[in-house]
PDB file of C-alpha atoms in Angstrom:
ATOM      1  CA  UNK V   1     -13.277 -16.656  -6.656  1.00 65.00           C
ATOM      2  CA  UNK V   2     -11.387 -15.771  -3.741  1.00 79.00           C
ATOM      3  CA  UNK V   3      -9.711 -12.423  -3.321  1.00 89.00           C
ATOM      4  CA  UNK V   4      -9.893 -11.453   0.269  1.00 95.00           C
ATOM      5  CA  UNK V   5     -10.049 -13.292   3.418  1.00 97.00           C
ATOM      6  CA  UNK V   6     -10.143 -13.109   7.827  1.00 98.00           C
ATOM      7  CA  UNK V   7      -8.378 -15.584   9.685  1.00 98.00           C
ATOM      8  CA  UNK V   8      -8.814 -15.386  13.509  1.00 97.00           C
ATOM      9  CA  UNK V   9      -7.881 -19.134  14.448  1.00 96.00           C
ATOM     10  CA  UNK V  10      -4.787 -18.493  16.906  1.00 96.00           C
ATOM     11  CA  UNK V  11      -1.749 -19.693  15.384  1.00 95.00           C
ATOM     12  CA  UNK V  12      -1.307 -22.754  17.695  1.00 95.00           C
ATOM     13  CA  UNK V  13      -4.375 -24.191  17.465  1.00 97.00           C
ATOM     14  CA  UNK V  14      -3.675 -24.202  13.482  1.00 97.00           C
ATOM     15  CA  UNK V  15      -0.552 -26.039  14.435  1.00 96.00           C
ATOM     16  CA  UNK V  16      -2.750 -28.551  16.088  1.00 97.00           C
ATOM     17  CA  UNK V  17      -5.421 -28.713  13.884  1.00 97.00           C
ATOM     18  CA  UNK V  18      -2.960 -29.589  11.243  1.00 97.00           C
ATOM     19  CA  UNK V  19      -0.458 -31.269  13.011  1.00 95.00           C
ATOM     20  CA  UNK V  20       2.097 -28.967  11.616  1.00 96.00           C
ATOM     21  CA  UNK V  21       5.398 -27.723  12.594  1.00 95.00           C
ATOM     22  CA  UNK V  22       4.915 -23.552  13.085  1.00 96.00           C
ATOM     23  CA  UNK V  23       7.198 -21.439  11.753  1.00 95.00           C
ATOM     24  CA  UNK V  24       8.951 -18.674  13.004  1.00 92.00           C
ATOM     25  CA  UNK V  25       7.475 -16.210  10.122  1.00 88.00           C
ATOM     26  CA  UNK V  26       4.045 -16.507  10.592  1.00 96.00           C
ATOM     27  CA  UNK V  27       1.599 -13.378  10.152  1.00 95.00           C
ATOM     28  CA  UNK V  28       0.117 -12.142  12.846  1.00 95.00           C
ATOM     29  CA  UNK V  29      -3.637 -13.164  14.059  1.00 96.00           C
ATOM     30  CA  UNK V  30      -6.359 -12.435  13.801  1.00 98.00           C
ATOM     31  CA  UNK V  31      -6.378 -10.574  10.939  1.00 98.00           C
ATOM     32  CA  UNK V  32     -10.081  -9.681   9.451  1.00 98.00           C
ATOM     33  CA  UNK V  33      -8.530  -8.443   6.070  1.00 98.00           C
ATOM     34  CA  UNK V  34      -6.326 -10.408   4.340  1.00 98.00           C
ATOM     35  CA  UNK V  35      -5.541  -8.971   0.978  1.00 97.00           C
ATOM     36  CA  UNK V  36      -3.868 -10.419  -2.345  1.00 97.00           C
ATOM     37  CA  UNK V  37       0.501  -9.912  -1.903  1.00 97.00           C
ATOM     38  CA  UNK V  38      -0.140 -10.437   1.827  1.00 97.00           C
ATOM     39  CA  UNK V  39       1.305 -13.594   3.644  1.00 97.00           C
ATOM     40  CA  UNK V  40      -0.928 -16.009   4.317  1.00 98.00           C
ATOM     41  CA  UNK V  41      -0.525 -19.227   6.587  1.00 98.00           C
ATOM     42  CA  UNK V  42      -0.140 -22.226   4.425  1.00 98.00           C
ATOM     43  CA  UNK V  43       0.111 -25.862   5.758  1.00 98.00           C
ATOM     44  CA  UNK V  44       2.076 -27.723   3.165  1.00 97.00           C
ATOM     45  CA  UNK V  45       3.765 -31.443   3.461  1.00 94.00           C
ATOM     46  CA  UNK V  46       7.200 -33.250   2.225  1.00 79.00           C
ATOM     47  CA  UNK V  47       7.776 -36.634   2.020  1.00 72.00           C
ATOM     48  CA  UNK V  48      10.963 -36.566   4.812  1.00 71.00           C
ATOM     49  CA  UNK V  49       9.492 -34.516   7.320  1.00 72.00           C
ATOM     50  CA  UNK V  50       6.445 -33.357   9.017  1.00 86.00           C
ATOM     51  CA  UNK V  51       4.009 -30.634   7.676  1.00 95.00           C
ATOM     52  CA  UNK V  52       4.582 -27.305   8.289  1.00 96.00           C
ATOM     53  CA  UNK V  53       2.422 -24.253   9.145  1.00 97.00           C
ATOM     54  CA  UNK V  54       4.482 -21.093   7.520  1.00 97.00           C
ATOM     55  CA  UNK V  55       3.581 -17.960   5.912  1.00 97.00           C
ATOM     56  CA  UNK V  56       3.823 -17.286   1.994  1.00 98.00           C
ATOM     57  CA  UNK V  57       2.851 -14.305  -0.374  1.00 98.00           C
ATOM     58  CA  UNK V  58      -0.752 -14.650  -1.493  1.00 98.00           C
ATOM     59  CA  UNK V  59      -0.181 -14.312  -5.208  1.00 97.00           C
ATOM     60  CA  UNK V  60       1.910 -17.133  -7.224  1.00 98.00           C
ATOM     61  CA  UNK V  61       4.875 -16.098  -9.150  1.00 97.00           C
ATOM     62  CA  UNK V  62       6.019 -18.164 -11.894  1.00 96.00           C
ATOM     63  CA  UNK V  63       9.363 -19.011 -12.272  1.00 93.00           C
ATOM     64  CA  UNK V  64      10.273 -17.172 -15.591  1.00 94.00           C
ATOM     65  CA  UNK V  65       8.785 -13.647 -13.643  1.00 95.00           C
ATOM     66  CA  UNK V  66      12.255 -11.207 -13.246  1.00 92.00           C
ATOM     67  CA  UNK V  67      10.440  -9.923 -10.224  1.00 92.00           C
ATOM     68  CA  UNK V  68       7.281 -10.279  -8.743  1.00 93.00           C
ATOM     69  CA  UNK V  69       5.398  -7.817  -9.893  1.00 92.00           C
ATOM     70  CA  UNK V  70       6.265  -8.715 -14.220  1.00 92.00           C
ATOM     71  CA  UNK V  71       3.344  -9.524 -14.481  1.00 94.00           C
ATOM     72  CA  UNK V  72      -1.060 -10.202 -13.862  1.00 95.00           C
ATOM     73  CA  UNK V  73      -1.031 -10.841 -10.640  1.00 96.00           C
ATOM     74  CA  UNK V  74      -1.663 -14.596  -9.581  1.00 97.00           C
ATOM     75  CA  UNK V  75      -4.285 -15.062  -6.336  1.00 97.00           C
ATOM     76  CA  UNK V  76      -6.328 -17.809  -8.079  1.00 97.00           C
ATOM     77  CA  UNK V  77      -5.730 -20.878 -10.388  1.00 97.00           C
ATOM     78  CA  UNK V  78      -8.880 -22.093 -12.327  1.00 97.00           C
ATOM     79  CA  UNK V  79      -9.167 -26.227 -10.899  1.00 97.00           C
ATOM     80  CA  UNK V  80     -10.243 -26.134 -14.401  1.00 97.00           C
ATOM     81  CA  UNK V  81      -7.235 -25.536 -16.073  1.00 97.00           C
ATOM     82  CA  UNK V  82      -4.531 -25.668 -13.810  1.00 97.00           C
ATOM     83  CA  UNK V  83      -2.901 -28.974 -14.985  1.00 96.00           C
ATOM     84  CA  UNK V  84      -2.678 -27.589 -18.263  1.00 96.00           C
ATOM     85  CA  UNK V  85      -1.225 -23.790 -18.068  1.00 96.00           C
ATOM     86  CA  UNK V  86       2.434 -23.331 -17.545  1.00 96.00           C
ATOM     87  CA  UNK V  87       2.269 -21.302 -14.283  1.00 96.00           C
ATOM     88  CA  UNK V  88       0.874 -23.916 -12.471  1.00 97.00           C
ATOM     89  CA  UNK V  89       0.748 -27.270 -13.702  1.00 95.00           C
ATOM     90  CA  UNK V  90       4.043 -28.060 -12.128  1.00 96.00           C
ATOM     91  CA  UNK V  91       3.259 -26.781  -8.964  1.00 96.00           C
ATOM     92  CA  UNK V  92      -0.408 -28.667  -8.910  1.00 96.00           C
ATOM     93  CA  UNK V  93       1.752 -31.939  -9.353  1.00 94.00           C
ATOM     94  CA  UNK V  94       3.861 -31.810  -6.598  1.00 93.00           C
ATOM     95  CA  UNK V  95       3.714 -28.466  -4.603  1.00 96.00           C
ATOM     96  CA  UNK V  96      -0.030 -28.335  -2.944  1.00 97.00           C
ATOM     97  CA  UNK V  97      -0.655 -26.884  -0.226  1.00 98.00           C
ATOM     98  CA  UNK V  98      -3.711 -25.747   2.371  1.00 98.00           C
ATOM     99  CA  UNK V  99      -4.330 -22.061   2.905  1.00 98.00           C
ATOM    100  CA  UNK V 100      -6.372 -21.533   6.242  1.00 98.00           C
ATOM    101  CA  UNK V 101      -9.080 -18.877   6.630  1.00 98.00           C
ATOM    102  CA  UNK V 102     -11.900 -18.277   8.901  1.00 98.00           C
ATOM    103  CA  UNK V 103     -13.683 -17.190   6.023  1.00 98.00           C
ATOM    104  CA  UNK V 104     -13.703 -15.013   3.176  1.00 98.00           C
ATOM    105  CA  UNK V 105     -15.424 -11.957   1.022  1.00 97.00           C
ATOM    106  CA  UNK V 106     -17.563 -11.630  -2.124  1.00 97.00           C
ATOM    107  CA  UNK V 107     -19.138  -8.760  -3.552  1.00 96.00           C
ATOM    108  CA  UNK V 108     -22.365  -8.522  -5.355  1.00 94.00           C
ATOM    109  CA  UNK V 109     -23.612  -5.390  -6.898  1.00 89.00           C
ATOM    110  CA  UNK V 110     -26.959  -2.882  -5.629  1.00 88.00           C
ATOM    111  CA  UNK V 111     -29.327  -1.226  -8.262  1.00 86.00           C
ATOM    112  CA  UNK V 112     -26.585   2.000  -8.221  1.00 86.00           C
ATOM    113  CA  UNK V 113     -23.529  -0.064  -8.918  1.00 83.00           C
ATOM    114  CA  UNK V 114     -22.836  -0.239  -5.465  1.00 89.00           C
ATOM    115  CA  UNK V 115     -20.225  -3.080  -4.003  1.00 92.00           C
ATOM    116  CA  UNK V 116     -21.723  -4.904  -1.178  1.00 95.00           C
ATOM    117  CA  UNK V 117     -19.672  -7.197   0.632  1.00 96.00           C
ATOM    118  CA  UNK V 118     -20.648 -10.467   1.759  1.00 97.00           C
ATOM    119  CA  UNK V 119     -18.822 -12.493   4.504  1.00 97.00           C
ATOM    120  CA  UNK V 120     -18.573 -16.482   3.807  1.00 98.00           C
ATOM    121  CA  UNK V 121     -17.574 -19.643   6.209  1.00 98.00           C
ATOM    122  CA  UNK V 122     -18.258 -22.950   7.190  1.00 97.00           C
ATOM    123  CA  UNK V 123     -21.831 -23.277   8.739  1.00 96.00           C
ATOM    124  CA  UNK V 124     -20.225 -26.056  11.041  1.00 95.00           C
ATOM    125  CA  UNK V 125     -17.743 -23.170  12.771  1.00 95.00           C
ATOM    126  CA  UNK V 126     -14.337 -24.669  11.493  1.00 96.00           C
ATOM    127  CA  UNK V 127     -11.852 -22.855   9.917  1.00 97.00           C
ATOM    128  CA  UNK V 128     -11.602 -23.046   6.167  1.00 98.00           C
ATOM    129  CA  UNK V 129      -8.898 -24.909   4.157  1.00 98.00           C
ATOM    130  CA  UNK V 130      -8.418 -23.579   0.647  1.00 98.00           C
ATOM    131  CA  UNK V 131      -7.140 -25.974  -1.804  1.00 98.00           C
ATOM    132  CA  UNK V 132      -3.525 -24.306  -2.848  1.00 98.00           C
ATOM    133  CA  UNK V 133      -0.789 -24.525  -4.858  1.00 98.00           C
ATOM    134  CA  UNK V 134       2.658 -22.985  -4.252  1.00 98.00           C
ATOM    135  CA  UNK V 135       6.333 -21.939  -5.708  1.00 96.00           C
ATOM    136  CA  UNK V 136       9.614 -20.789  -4.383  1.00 95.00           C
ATOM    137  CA  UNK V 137      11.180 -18.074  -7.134  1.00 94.00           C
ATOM    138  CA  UNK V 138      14.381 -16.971  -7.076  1.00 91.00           C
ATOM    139  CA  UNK V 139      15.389 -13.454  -8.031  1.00 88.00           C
ATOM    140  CA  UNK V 140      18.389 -11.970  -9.784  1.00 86.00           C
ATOM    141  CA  UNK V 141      20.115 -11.373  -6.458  1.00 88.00           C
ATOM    142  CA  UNK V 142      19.335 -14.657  -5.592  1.00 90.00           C
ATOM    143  CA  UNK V 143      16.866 -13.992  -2.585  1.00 90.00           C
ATOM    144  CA  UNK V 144      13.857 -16.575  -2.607  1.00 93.00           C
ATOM    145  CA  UNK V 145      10.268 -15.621  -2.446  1.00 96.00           C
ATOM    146  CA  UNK V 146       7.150 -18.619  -1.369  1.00 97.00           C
ATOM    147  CA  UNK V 147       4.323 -17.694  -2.876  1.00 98.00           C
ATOM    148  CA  UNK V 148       0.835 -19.677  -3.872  1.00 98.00           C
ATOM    149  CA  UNK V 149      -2.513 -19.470  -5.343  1.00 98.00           C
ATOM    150  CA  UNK V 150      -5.741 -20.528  -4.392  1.00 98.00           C
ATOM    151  CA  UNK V 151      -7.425 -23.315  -6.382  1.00 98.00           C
ATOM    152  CA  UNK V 152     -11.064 -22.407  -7.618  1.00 97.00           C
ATOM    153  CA  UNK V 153     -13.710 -24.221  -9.754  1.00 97.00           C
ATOM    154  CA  UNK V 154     -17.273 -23.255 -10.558  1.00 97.00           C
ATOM    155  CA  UNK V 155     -20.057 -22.218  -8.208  1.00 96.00           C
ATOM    156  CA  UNK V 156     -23.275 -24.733  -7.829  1.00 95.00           C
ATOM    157  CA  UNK V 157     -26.009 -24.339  -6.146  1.00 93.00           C
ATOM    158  CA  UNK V 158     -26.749 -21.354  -4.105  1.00 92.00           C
ATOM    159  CA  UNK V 159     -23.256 -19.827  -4.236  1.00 93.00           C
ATOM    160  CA  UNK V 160     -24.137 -19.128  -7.508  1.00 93.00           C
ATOM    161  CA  UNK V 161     -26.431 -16.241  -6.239  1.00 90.00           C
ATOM    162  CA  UNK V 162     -22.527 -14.736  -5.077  1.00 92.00           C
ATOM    163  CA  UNK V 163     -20.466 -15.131  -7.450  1.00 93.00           C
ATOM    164  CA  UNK V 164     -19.741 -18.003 -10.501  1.00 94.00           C
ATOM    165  CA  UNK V 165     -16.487 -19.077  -9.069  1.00 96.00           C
ATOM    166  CA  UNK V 166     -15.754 -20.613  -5.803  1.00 97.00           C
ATOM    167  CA  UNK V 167     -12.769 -21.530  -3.580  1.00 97.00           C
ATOM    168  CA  UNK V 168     -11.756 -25.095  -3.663  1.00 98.00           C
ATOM    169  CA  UNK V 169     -12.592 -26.356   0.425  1.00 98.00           C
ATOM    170  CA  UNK V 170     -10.545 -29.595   1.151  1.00 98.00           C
ATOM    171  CA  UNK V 171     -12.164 -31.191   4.084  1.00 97.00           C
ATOM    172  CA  UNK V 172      -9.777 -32.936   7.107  1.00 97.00           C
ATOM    173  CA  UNK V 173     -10.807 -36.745   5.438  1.00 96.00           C
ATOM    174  CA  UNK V 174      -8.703 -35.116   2.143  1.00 97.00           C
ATOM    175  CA  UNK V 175      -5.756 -33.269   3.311  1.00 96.00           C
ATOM    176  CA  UNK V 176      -3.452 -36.108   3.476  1.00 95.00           C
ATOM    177  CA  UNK V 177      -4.364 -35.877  -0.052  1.00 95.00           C
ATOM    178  CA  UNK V 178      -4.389 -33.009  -1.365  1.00 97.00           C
ATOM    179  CA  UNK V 179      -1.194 -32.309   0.247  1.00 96.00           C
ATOM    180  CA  UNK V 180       0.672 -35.501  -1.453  1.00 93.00           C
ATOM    181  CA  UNK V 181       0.850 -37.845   1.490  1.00 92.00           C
ATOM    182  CA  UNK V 182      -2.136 -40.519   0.620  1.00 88.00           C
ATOM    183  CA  UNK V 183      -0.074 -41.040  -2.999  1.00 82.00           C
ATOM    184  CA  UNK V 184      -1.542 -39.187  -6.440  1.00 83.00           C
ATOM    185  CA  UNK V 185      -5.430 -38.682  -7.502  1.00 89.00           C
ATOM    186  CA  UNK V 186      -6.118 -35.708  -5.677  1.00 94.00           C
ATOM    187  CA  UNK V 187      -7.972 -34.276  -9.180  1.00 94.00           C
ATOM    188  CA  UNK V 188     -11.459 -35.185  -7.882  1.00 95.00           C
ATOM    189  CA  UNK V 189     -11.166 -33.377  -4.988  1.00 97.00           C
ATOM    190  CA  UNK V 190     -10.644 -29.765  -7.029  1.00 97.00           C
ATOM    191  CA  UNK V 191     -15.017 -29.367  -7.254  1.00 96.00           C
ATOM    192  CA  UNK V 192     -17.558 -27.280  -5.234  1.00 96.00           C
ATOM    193  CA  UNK V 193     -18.484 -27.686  -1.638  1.00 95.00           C
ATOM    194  CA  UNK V 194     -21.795 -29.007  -1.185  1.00 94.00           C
ATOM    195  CA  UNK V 195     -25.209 -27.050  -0.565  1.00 92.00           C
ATOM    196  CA  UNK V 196     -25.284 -26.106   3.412  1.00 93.00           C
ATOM    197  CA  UNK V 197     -21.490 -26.532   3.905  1.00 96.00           C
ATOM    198  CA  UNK V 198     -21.344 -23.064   3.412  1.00 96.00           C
ATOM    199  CA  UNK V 199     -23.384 -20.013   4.812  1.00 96.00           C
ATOM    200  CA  UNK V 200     -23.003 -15.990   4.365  1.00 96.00           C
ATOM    201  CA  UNK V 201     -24.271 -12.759   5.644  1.00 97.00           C
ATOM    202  CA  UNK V 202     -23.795  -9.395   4.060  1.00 97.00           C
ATOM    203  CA  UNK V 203     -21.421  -6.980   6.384  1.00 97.00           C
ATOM    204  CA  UNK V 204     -20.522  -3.356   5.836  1.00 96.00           C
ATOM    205  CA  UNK V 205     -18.625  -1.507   3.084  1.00 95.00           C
ATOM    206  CA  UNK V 206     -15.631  -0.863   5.269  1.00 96.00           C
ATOM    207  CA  UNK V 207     -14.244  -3.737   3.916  1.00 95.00           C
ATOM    208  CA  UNK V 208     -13.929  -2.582   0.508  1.00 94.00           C
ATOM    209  CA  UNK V 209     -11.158  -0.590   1.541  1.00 95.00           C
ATOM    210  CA  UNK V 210      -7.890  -2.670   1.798  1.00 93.00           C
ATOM    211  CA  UNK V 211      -6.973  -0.774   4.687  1.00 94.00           C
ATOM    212  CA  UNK V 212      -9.829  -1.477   6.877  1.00 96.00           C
ATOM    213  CA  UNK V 213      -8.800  -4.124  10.093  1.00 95.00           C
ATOM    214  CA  UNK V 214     -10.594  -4.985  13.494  1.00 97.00           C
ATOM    215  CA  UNK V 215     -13.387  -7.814  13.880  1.00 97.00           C
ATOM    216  CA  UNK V 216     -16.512  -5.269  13.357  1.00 97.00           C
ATOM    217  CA  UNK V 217     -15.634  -6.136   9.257  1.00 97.00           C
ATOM    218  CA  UNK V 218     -17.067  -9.582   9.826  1.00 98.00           C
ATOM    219  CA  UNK V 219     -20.093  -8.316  12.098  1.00 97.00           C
ATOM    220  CA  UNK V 220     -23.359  -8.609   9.920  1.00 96.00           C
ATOM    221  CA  UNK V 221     -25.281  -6.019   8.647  1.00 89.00           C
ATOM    222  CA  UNK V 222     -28.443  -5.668  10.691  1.00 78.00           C
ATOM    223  CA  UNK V 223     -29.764  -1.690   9.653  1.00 61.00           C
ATOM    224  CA  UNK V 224     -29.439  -2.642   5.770  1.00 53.00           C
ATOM    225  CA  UNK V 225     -27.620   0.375   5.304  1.00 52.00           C
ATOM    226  CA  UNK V 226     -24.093   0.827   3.803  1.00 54.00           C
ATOM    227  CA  UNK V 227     -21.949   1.193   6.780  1.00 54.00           C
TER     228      UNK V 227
END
């Protein structure tokens, strides 16, 4: 699963990363607490242009919605099943797209119930491209809203100590790919990163509140207490 992320990459060297075109729009880095219904930076593709970086609302409305809040709220797409449920499997045909993140949270629970939050990313250093998928909705009034999901499949390995669901990580190699420009097939690529791609380190409980920001949310816990 995937339900709240940090992205401190600055906002050109995205654009480079991905050779995309940056929009004007684009949230504001870093940001160390990304929550569902915020904009996140997407790099999607088209077949007449070149890709673009731009920002859209983390949580995918579907196009029957009357507004974007009718109804359960949309942050994740099972790789599972997304082919198959209404909601998506339009979007997983032709509208993909790559979130980027620095890394991301989980939560795994002490003896008391407690939440303690766990901080994930790429062992390697490099920034984190989630598998996506996205929509433009129109409302009543006619005003047009981009928003995606995140693409996740089951944990393996040691992830599975986390949490049973994972984010789908496309790796540079696949992101012509994934993001339609290599031609179709991208359905093997929607599985688990591999043992060591990963590594995490548990951080304080500040982060469980949505309001929480500034880099210390990231810093690992050393005193194995709760702050």
């Amino acid at each position: 699963m995937c339900g709240r992320m940090a992205l401190s990459l600055p906002q050109d060297a995205m654009a480079q990363l991905f050779q995309a075109r940056p929009a004007n729009d684009l949230p504001e880095v870093p940001d160390f607490n990304i929550c569902p219904t915020d904009p996140v930076h997407i790099v999607t593709s088209t077949e007449d242009g070149p890709r673009s970086l731009s920002a859209m609302r983390w949580g995918f409305v579907p196009h029957w919605y009357k507004k974007p809040d009718d109804g359960p709220l949309l942050i994740n797409a099972r790789a599972e099943t997304v082919a198959d449920k209404p909601a998506f499997r339009d979007a997983v045909r032709v509208r993909r797209g790559l979130v980027v993140a620095s890394g991301y949270y989980e939560w795994t629970k002490d003896a008391e119930g407690g939440r303690d939050p766990w901080y994930i990313t790429r062992q390697d250093g490099s920034p984190l491209a989630f598998a996506a998928i996205w929509q433009e909705w129109t409302a009543a009034d006619q005003s047009r809203l981009r928003s995606c999901a995140i693409v996740t499949t089951a944990a393996t390995g040691a992830m599975t100590g986390l949490h049973h669901r994972v984010p789908v990580l496309i790796d540079p190699p696949d992101w012509a790919l994934w993001l339609g420009e290599n031609g179709k097939g991208a359905a093997p690529l929607m599985r688990a990163a591999a043992d060591g791609v990963l590594g995490w380190h548990r951080v304080g409980r500040a982060v469980n509140s949505n309001r929480a920001s500034g880099p210390t949310l990231i810093a690992p816990l050393r005193n194995g207490g709760d702050d």
